[in-house]
């Protein structure tokens, strides 16, 4: 587990460590025994980029039903049409989900509860990097809400659904297979210059003063990794295996579409992709590794095709204090959805 890999955290986050991983390690093929026949999978943000490719690869390993999420039904239907033409036997559905809205997240989770007989694998991929400070209707900076707060909310809301559907799907006397919940992190979480704020953590990263989109993006991915480490303390890997996948650099997506005209950011993303990035197929295969191949040993961990250390900051005293504080603050932020009560019921 990542929690035990403190000694190699410095190397994993270093420039040579990143180059080593990206350039000299090939992503292994998905083992042939992986077969999702009869299984239902969800990929959020699957209108393009890694999400759409993940949907395709999940269908390639015979997922029977795929829910792909889109902010607008029409964009999702375009993506779904492409998949349906290649996988005509699969049941492919488009459900809308706008992560800038807590209400949309709750409605989506509600549909999962009422409309799905099975739910086996969830990949929370929807995410973005924005260079300007924009507040959502819920009053939070948009990158913070989309990448972190709404992702955390959706993760918590889906945990009991994954568990109950697995129990319902098991034959009498059979031990249910754990559900799978993989959230998408980033290498950027390694490199963020995070200082423990004197006051609230969420408020400290929710100010337009000195706002820098890349830094904000990195912080949201660090927060996601922190919260998954805490979820794994509460939730049993026998119920749901929760982990963070780090796609590292993947070329050919629209992640930095908001950076038009911001030449320094565009140059960084382009050069990073060129030198260290993976093609979309290989980069995405890491999602399937984390969600299907890695087992209970990956619970609460950060990794790609293998379990890797957390960002170094998480092993420091300040990082541990911050992780605990973030957990409390996030519970308070999301209290309208009674997340504390949900997690209490998930306790093992
Ligand atoms: N590409 C990389 O090198 C890289 C590296 C590390 C991590 N990642 C992570 O990988 C994930 C996928 O990124 P990508 O590179 O494939 O980017 P992408 O091509 O921009 O795809 C992002 C997906 O997320 C959706 N999305 C964005 N904002 C949303 C919102 N407010 N509500 C719901 N869905 C929303 C997008 O939907 P729309 O089409 O409607 O915008 C799109 O389907 C992200 O979490 C990203 O942080 C990517």
CSV table of C-alpha atoms and ligand atoms in Angstrom, one decimal:
chain,number,residue,atom,x,y,z
A,1,UNK,CA,0.0,0.0,0.0
A,2,UNK,CA,1.1,3.6,-0.7
A,3,UNK,CA,1.1,4.3,3.1
A,4,UNK,CA,4.0,2.0,3.5
A,5,UNK,CA,6.1,3.5,0.6
A,6,UNK,CA,7.4,6.6,2.4
A,7,UNK,CA,11.1,5.7,1.7
A,8,UNK,CA,10.6,5.8,-2.1
A,9,UNK,CA,8.3,8.9,-2.2
A,10,UNK,CA,11.2,11.3,-2.9
A,11,UNK,CA,12.4,9.3,-5.9
A,12,UNK,CA,8.9,8.8,-7.3
A,13,UNK,CA,8.3,12.5,-7.2
A,14,UNK,CA,11.7,13.5,-8.6
A,15,UNK,CA,12.3,14.4,-12.2
A,16,UNK,CA,14.5,11.4,-12.9
A,17,UNK,CA,11.9,9.2,-11.2
A,18,UNK,CA,9.2,10.5,-13.4
A,19,UNK,CA,11.3,10.1,-16.6
A,20,UNK,CA,12.2,6.6,-15.5
A,21,UNK,CA,8.6,5.6,-15.1
A,22,UNK,CA,7.3,7.4,-18.2
A,23,UNK,CA,10.0,6.5,-20.6
A,24,UNK,CA,11.5,3.2,-19.5
A,25,UNK,CA,8.4,1.4,-18.2
A,26,UNK,CA,5.9,0.0,-20.7
A,27,UNK,CA,2.3,-0.3,-19.5
A,28,UNK,CA,1.5,-4.0,-19.4
A,29,UNK,CA,-1.4,-5.5,-21.3
A,30,UNK,CA,-4.6,-6.2,-19.5
A,31,UNK,CA,-4.5,-9.9,-18.5
A,32,UNK,CA,-6.7,-12.1,-20.6
A,33,UNK,CA,-8.7,-13.4,-17.6
A,34,UNK,CA,-10.2,-9.9,-17.1
A,35,UNK,CA,-13.8,-10.3,-18.4
A,36,UNK,CA,-16.6,-7.8,-17.5
A,37,UNK,CA,-19.4,-9.9,-19.1
A,38,UNK,CA,-22.5,-9.2,-17.1
A,39,UNK,CA,-20.9,-6.2,-15.3
A,40,UNK,CA,-22.0,-2.6,-15.2
A,41,UNK,CA,-19.4,0.1,-15.3
A,42,UNK,CA,-19.5,3.9,-15.0
A,43,UNK,CA,-17.0,6.4,-16.4
A,44,UNK,CA,-17.5,10.0,-15.6
A,45,UNK,CA,-16.4,12.6,-18.2
A,46,UNK,CA,-16.4,10.2,-21.1
A,47,UNK,CA,-17.2,12.5,-23.9
A,48,UNK,CA,-13.6,12.6,-25.1
A,49,UNK,CA,-10.0,12.2,-23.9
A,50,UNK,CA,-9.0,9.5,-21.5
A,51,UNK,CA,-12.6,9.0,-20.3
A,52,UNK,CA,-13.9,8.0,-23.8
A,53,UNK,CA,-10.9,5.8,-24.4
A,54,UNK,CA,-11.4,4.1,-21.0
A,55,UNK,CA,-15.0,3.5,-21.9
A,56,UNK,CA,-13.8,1.8,-25.1
A,57,UNK,CA,-11.3,-0.3,-23.4
A,58,UNK,CA,-13.8,-1.4,-20.8
A,59,UNK,CA,-16.1,-2.5,-23.6
A,60,UNK,CA,-13.2,-4.3,-25.2
A,61,UNK,CA,-13.0,-6.4,-22.0
A,62,UNK,CA,-16.7,-7.2,-22.5
A,63,UNK,CA,-18.4,-4.8,-20.1
A,64,UNK,CA,-22.1,-5.6,-20.6
A,65,UNK,CA,-23.5,-2.2,-19.6
A,66,UNK,CA,-21.7,1.2,-19.7
A,67,UNK,CA,-23.0,4.4,-18.2
A,68,UNK,CA,-21.0,7.3,-19.6
A,69,UNK,CA,-21.5,10.7,-18.2
A,70,UNK,CA,-21.6,14.0,-20.1
A,71,UNK,CA,-22.5,17.5,-19.2
A,72,UNK,CA,-24.8,17.7,-22.2
A,73,UNK,CA,-26.8,14.8,-23.5
A,74,UNK,CA,-26.0,15.5,-27.1
A,75,UNK,CA,-22.2,15.5,-26.6
A,76,UNK,CA,-22.6,12.2,-24.7
A,77,UNK,CA,-24.7,10.7,-27.4
A,78,UNK,CA,-22.1,11.5,-30.0
A,79,UNK,CA,-19.5,9.6,-28.0
A,80,UNK,CA,-21.9,6.8,-27.3
A,81,UNK,CA,-22.8,6.5,-31.0
A,82,UNK,CA,-19.1,5.9,-31.8
A,83,UNK,CA,-18.9,3.2,-29.1
A,84,UNK,CA,-22.2,1.6,-30.1
A,85,UNK,CA,-21.0,1.2,-33.6
A,86,UNK,CA,-18.0,-0.8,-32.4
A,87,UNK,CA,-19.7,-2.7,-29.6
A,88,UNK,CA,-23.3,-3.3,-30.8
A,89,UNK,CA,-24.1,-5.9,-28.1
A,90,UNK,CA,-23.3,-3.7,-25.2
A,91,UNK,CA,-25.9,-1.6,-23.4
A,92,UNK,CA,-24.4,1.9,-23.6
A,93,UNK,CA,-26.3,4.7,-21.8
A,94,UNK,CA,-25.6,8.4,-21.5
A,95,UNK,CA,-26.4,10.1,-18.2
A,96,UNK,CA,-25.9,13.8,-17.6
A,97,UNK,CA,-23.6,14.9,-14.8
A,98,UNK,CA,-22.4,18.4,-14.2
A,99,UNK,CA,-19.7,18.4,-11.5
A,100,UNK,CA,-20.0,22.1,-11.0
A,101,UNK,CA,-23.3,21.4,-9.3
A,102,UNK,CA,-23.7,19.3,-6.1
A,103,UNK,CA,-27.4,18.9,-7.1
A,104,UNK,CA,-26.4,17.3,-10.4
A,105,UNK,CA,-24.0,14.9,-8.5
A,106,UNK,CA,-26.8,13.9,-6.1
A,107,UNK,CA,-29.3,13.3,-8.9
A,108,UNK,CA,-26.8,11.2,-10.7
A,109,UNK,CA,-26.1,9.1,-7.7
A,110,UNK,CA,-29.9,8.8,-7.2
A,111,UNK,CA,-30.3,7.3,-10.7
A,112,UNK,CA,-27.5,4.8,-9.9
A,113,UNK,CA,-29.4,3.7,-6.9
A,114,UNK,CA,-32.8,3.4,-8.5
A,115,UNK,CA,-32.1,2.5,-12.2
A,116,UNK,CA,-29.3,0.0,-12.0
A,117,UNK,CA,-29.6,-3.6,-10.9
A,118,UNK,CA,-25.9,-4.0,-10.9
A,119,UNK,CA,-23.0,-1.7,-10.3
A,120,UNK,CA,-19.5,-3.2,-10.4
A,121,UNK,CA,-16.9,-0.6,-11.5
A,122,UNK,CA,-16.8,3.2,-11.3
A,123,UNK,CA,-14.1,5.4,-12.7
A,124,UNK,CA,-14.4,9.0,-11.5
A,125,UNK,CA,-12.5,10.6,-14.4
A,126,UNK,CA,-14.3,13.9,-15.0
A,127,UNK,CA,-11.9,16.7,-14.3
A,128,UNK,CA,-10.5,19.9,-15.7
A,129,UNK,CA,-7.8,22.6,-15.5
A,130,UNK,CA,-9.0,26.2,-15.6
A,131,UNK,CA,-6.7,29.1,-15.8
A,132,UNK,CA,-9.2,31.7,-14.6
A,133,UNK,CA,-11.0,32.0,-11.3
A,134,UNK,CA,-14.7,31.1,-11.7
A,135,UNK,CA,-17.2,30.5,-8.9
A,136,UNK,CA,-19.8,27.8,-9.3
A,137,UNK,CA,-23.4,28.2,-8.4
A,138,UNK,CA,-22.6,26.4,-5.2
A,139,UNK,CA,-20.1,29.2,-4.3
A,140,UNK,CA,-16.8,27.3,-4.7
A,141,UNK,CA,-13.9,27.9,-7.1
A,142,UNK,CA,-14.8,25.7,-10.1
A,143,UNK,CA,-11.6,23.5,-10.3
A,144,UNK,CA,-11.8,22.9,-6.6
A,145,UNK,CA,-15.4,21.8,-6.9
A,146,UNK,CA,-15.2,19.7,-10.0
A,147,UNK,CA,-11.9,17.9,-9.4
A,148,UNK,CA,-12.1,17.6,-5.6
A,149,UNK,CA,-15.4,18.4,-3.8
A,150,UNK,CA,-17.9,17.0,-6.3
A,151,UNK,CA,-15.6,14.0,-6.9
A,152,UNK,CA,-15.4,13.3,-3.2
A,153,UNK,CA,-19.2,13.7,-2.9
A,154,UNK,CA,-19.9,11.3,-5.7
A,155,UNK,CA,-17.4,8.8,-4.3
A,156,UNK,CA,-19.1,8.8,-0.9
A,157,UNK,CA,-22.6,8.6,-2.4
A,158,UNK,CA,-21.6,5.7,-4.6
A,159,UNK,CA,-19.9,3.6,-1.9
A,160,UNK,CA,-23.1,2.2,-0.3
A,161,UNK,CA,-24.6,1.7,-3.8
A,162,UNK,CA,-21.6,-0.4,-4.9
A,163,UNK,CA,-21.8,-2.4,-1.7
A,164,UNK,CA,-25.5,-3.1,-1.8
A,165,UNK,CA,-25.6,-4.0,-5.5
A,166,UNK,CA,-22.7,-6.4,-5.0
A,167,UNK,CA,-24.6,-8.1,-2.2
A,168,UNK,CA,-27.8,-8.2,-4.3
A,169,UNK,CA,-25.9,-9.7,-7.2
A,170,UNK,CA,-24.2,-12.5,-5.2
A,171,UNK,CA,-25.8,-16.0,-5.2
A,172,UNK,CA,-27.0,-17.3,-1.8
A,173,UNK,CA,-24.0,-18.4,0.3
A,174,UNK,CA,-21.6,-16.6,-2.1
A,175,UNK,CA,-19.3,-13.9,-0.8
A,176,UNK,CA,-20.0,-10.7,-2.8
A,177,UNK,CA,-17.1,-9.4,-4.9
A,178,UNK,CA,-16.0,-6.0,-3.8
A,179,UNK,CA,-17.1,-3.1,-5.9
A,180,UNK,CA,-14.4,-1.0,-7.6
A,181,UNK,CA,-14.1,2.8,-7.3
A,182,UNK,CA,-11.1,4.4,-8.9
A,183,UNK,CA,-10.6,8.2,-8.9
A,184,UNK,CA,-8.3,9.9,-11.3
A,185,UNK,CA,-5.3,11.8,-9.7
A,186,UNK,CA,-2.2,13.3,-11.3
A,187,UNK,CA,1.5,13.5,-11.1
A,188,UNK,CA,1.0,17.2,-10.4
A,189,UNK,CA,0.0,16.2,-6.9
A,190,UNK,CA,3.6,15.2,-6.3
A,191,UNK,CA,4.9,18.6,-7.3
A,192,UNK,CA,2.5,21.0,-5.6
A,193,UNK,CA,4.0,23.5,-3.2
A,194,UNK,CA,1.6,22.9,-0.4
A,195,UNK,CA,1.9,24.7,2.9
A,196,UNK,CA,-0.3,24.0,5.8
A,197,UNK,CA,-2.7,27.0,6.1
A,198,UNK,CA,-3.3,28.6,9.5
A,199,UNK,CA,-7.0,28.6,8.9
A,200,UNK,CA,-9.4,26.4,6.9
A,201,UNK,CA,-7.9,24.4,4.0
A,202,UNK,CA,-10.8,24.7,1.6
A,203,UNK,CA,-11.0,28.5,2.2
A,204,UNK,CA,-7.3,28.8,1.7
A,205,UNK,CA,-7.5,27.5,-1.9
A,206,UNK,CA,-10.7,29.3,-2.7
A,207,UNK,CA,-9.5,32.8,-3.2
A,208,UNK,CA,-9.2,34.8,-6.5
A,209,UNK,CA,-6.1,36.6,-5.0
A,210,UNK,CA,-3.0,35.2,-6.6
A,211,UNK,CA,-5.0,32.4,-8.3
A,212,UNK,CA,-2.9,30.2,-10.5
A,213,UNK,CA,-4.8,27.6,-12.5
A,214,UNK,CA,-2.0,25.0,-12.7
A,215,UNK,CA,-1.3,25.3,-9.0
A,216,UNK,CA,-4.9,25.0,-8.2
A,217,UNK,CA,-5.3,21.9,-10.4
A,218,UNK,CA,-2.3,20.3,-8.6
A,219,UNK,CA,-3.8,21.0,-5.2
A,220,UNK,CA,-7.1,19.5,-6.1
A,221,UNK,CA,-5.4,16.3,-7.2
A,222,UNK,CA,-3.4,16.2,-3.9
A,223,UNK,CA,-6.6,16.6,-2.0
A,224,UNK,CA,-8.2,13.7,-3.9
A,225,UNK,CA,-5.3,11.5,-3.0
A,226,UNK,CA,-5.5,12.6,0.7
A,227,UNK,CA,-9.3,11.9,0.8
A,228,UNK,CA,-8.9,8.4,-0.7
A,229,UNK,CA,-6.3,7.5,1.9
A,230,UNK,CA,-8.9,8.4,4.5
A,231,UNK,CA,-11.8,6.7,2.8
A,232,UNK,CA,-9.7,3.5,2.9
A,233,UNK,CA,-9.5,3.7,6.7
A,234,UNK,CA,-13.3,3.7,6.9
A,235,UNK,CA,-14.4,1.4,4.1
A,236,UNK,CA,-13.4,-2.2,4.0
A,237,UNK,CA,-11.7,-3.5,0.8
A,238,UNK,CA,-14.1,-6.4,1.1
A,239,UNK,CA,-16.9,-4.0,0.3
A,240,UNK,CA,-15.4,-1.6,-2.1
A,241,UNK,CA,-11.8,-1.3,-3.3
A,242,UNK,CA,-11.1,2.5,-3.5
A,243,UNK,CA,-7.9,3.7,-5.2
A,244,UNK,CA,-6.4,6.6,-7.1
A,245,UNK,CA,-5.0,6.2,-10.6
A,246,UNK,CA,-2.4,8.5,-11.9
A,247,UNK,CA,-2.4,8.7,-15.7
A,248,UNK,CA,0.7,10.8,-15.7
A,249,UNK,CA,1.1,12.6,-19.0
A,250,UNK,CA,-1.3,11.5,-21.7
A,251,UNK,CA,-1.1,13.1,-25.1
A,252,UNK,CA,-4.1,14.2,-27.3
A,253,UNK,CA,-6.7,15.2,-24.7
A,254,UNK,CA,-8.5,18.5,-24.2
A,255,UNK,CA,-7.5,19.0,-20.6
A,256,UNK,CA,-5.9,22.4,-21.0
A,257,UNK,CA,-8.5,23.7,-23.5
A,258,UNK,CA,-9.0,26.7,-21.2
A,259,UNK,CA,-5.4,27.8,-21.6
A,260,UNK,CA,-5.8,29.3,-25.0
A,261,UNK,CA,-3.5,32.3,-25.3
A,262,UNK,CA,-1.6,31.3,-22.1
A,263,UNK,CA,1.6,30.3,-23.9
A,264,UNK,CA,3.7,29.3,-20.9
A,265,UNK,CA,1.1,26.8,-19.8
A,266,UNK,CA,0.5,25.5,-23.3
A,267,UNK,CA,4.3,25.2,-23.9
A,268,UNK,CA,4.6,23.2,-20.6
A,269,UNK,CA,1.8,20.9,-21.4
A,270,UNK,CA,3.0,20.4,-25.0
A,271,UNK,CA,6.6,19.7,-24.1
A,272,UNK,CA,5.7,17.5,-21.2
A,273,UNK,CA,3.4,15.5,-23.4
A,274,UNK,CA,6.0,15.3,-26.2
A,275,UNK,CA,8.9,14.2,-24.0
A,276,UNK,CA,7.1,12.2,-21.2
A,277,UNK,CA,3.6,11.7,-22.3
A,278,UNK,CA,2.0,8.4,-23.3
A,279,UNK,CA,-0.3,7.8,-26.2
A,280,UNK,CA,-4.0,7.7,-25.4
A,281,UNK,CA,-4.2,3.9,-25.6
A,282,UNK,CA,-1.3,3.1,-23.2
A,283,UNK,CA,-2.1,6.0,-20.9
A,284,UNK,CA,-5.7,4.9,-20.5
A,285,UNK,CA,-4.7,1.2,-19.9
A,286,UNK,CA,-3.5,2.4,-16.5
A,287,UNK,CA,-7.1,3.1,-15.6
A,288,UNK,CA,-8.1,-0.5,-16.3
A,289,UNK,CA,-5.1,-1.7,-14.3
A,290,UNK,CA,-6.2,0.3,-11.2
A,291,UNK,CA,-9.9,-0.5,-11.5
A,292,UNK,CA,-9.6,-4.2,-12.6
A,293,UNK,CA,-6.2,-5.7,-12.2
A,294,UNK,CA,-4.9,-4.3,-8.9
A,295,UNK,CA,-6.6,-5.9,-6.0
A,296,UNK,CA,-7.3,-5.2,-2.3
A,297,UNK,CA,-3.6,-4.3,-1.8
A,298,UNK,CA,-4.3,-1.2,-3.8
A,299,UNK,CA,-7.0,0.0,-1.4
A,300,UNK,CA,-6.4,3.7,-0.5
A,301,UNK,CA,-3.3,3.8,-2.7
A,302,UNK,CA,-2.0,5.9,-5.5
A,303,UNK,CA,-0.6,4.3,-8.6
A,304,UNK,CA,-0.8,3.5,-12.2
A,305,UNK,CA,0.0,-0.1,-13.3
A,306,UNK,CA,1.5,-0.6,-9.9
A,307,UNK,CA,1.1,0.8,-6.4
A,308,UNK,CA,3.3,3.8,-6.0
A,309,UNK,CA,4.1,6.2,-3.1
A,310,UNK,CA,1.8,9.1,-2.2
A,311,UNK,CA,3.1,12.6,-2.9
A,312,UNK,CA,5.9,13.2,-0.4
A,313,UNK,CA,4.0,15.9,1.4
A,314,UNK,CA,1.5,13.3,2.7
A,315,UNK,CA,4.1,11.6,4.8
A,316,UNK,CA,5.2,14.7,6.6
A,317,UNK,CA,3.7,15.7,10.0
A,318,UNK,CA,2.1,18.8,8.3
A,319,UNK,CA,0.7,16.6,5.5
A,320,UNK,CA,-0.8,14.1,8.0
A,321,UNK,CA,-2.4,17.0,10.0
A,322,UNK,CA,-3.7,18.5,6.8
A,323,UNK,CA,-5.1,15.2,5.6
A,324,UNK,CA,-7.1,14.8,8.8
A,325,UNK,CA,-8.2,18.4,8.7
A,326,UNK,CA,-9.3,18.2,5.1
A,327,UNK,CA,-11.3,15.1,5.9
A,328,UNK,CA,-13.2,17.0,8.6
A,329,UNK,CA,-13.7,20.1,6.5
A,330,UNK,CA,-14.9,18.0,3.5
A,331,UNK,CA,-17.4,16.2,5.7
A,332,UNK,CA,-18.6,19.6,6.9
A,333,UNK,CA,-18.8,21.1,3.4
A,334,UNK,CA,-20.8,18.1,2.2
A,335,UNK,CA,-23.0,17.8,5.3
A,336,UNK,CA,-26.1,18.7,3.2
A,337,UNK,CA,-25.7,15.1,1.7
A,338,UNK,CA,-25.2,13.6,5.1
A,339,UNK,CA,-21.9,12.1,4.1
A,340,UNK,CA,-20.8,11.5,7.7
A,341,UNK,CA,-23.8,9.3,8.3
A,342,UNK,CA,-23.2,7.4,5.0
A,343,UNK,CA,-19.6,6.8,6.0
A,344,UNK,CA,-20.6,5.7,9.5
A,345,UNK,CA,-22.7,3.0,7.9
A,346,UNK,CA,-19.8,2.0,5.6
A,347,UNK,CA,-17.5,1.5,8.6
A,348,UNK,CA,-16.0,-1.9,9.0
B,1,LIG,N1,-4.2,14.2,-20.0
B,1,LIG,C1,-3.3,14.1,-19.1
B,1,LIG,O1,-2.1,14.2,-19.3
B,1,LIG,C2,-3.7,13.9,-17.6
B,1,LIG,C3,-2.7,13.7,-16.7
B,1,LIG,C4,-3.1,13.5,-15.4
B,1,LIG,C5,-4.4,13.5,-15.0
B,1,LIG,N2,-5.4,13.6,-16.0
B,1,LIG,C6,-6.8,13.6,-15.5
B,1,LIG,O2,-7.5,12.7,-16.4
B,1,LIG,C7,-8.9,13.1,-16.4
B,1,LIG,C8,-9.3,13.2,-17.9
B,1,LIG,O3,-8.6,14.2,-18.5
B,1,LIG,P1,-8.4,14.3,-20.0
B,1,LIG,O4,-6.9,14.6,-20.2
B,1,LIG,O5,-9.0,13.2,-20.8
B,1,LIG,O6,-9.2,15.7,-20.4
B,1,LIG,P2,-10.4,16.0,-21.3
B,1,LIG,O7,-10.1,15.5,-22.7
B,1,LIG,O8,-10.6,17.5,-21.1
B,1,LIG,O9,-11.6,15.2,-20.7
B,1,LIG,C9,-12.2,15.6,-19.5
B,1,LIG,C10,-13.6,15.1,-19.3
B,1,LIG,O10,-14.1,15.6,-18.1
B,1,LIG,C11,-15.4,16.2,-18.4
B,1,LIG,N3,-15.6,17.4,-17.5
B,1,LIG,C12,-14.9,18.5,-17.5
B,1,LIG,N4,-15.5,19.4,-16.6
B,1,LIG,C13,-16.6,18.7,-16.2
B,1,LIG,C14,-17.7,19.1,-15.3
B,1,LIG,N5,-17.7,20.3,-14.7
B,1,LIG,N6,-18.7,18.2,-15.0
B,1,LIG,C15,-18.6,17.0,-15.6
B,1,LIG,N7,-17.7,16.6,-16.5
B,1,LIG,C16,-16.7,17.5,-16.7
B,1,LIG,C17,-15.2,16.7,-19.9
B,1,LIG,O11,-16.5,16.9,-20.4
B,1,LIG,P3,-16.8,18.0,-21.5
B,1,LIG,O12,-16.5,17.4,-22.8
B,1,LIG,O13,-18.3,18.3,-21.4
B,1,LIG,O14,-16.0,19.2,-21.2
B,1,LIG,C18,-14.5,15.5,-20.5
B,1,LIG,O15,-15.4,14.5,-20.8
B,1,LIG,C19,-9.0,14.4,-15.6
B,1,LIG,O16,-9.4,14.1,-14.3
B,1,LIG,C20,-7.6,14.9,-15.6
B,1,LIG,O17,-7.3,15.7,-14.5
B,1,LIG,C21,-5.1,13.9,-17.3
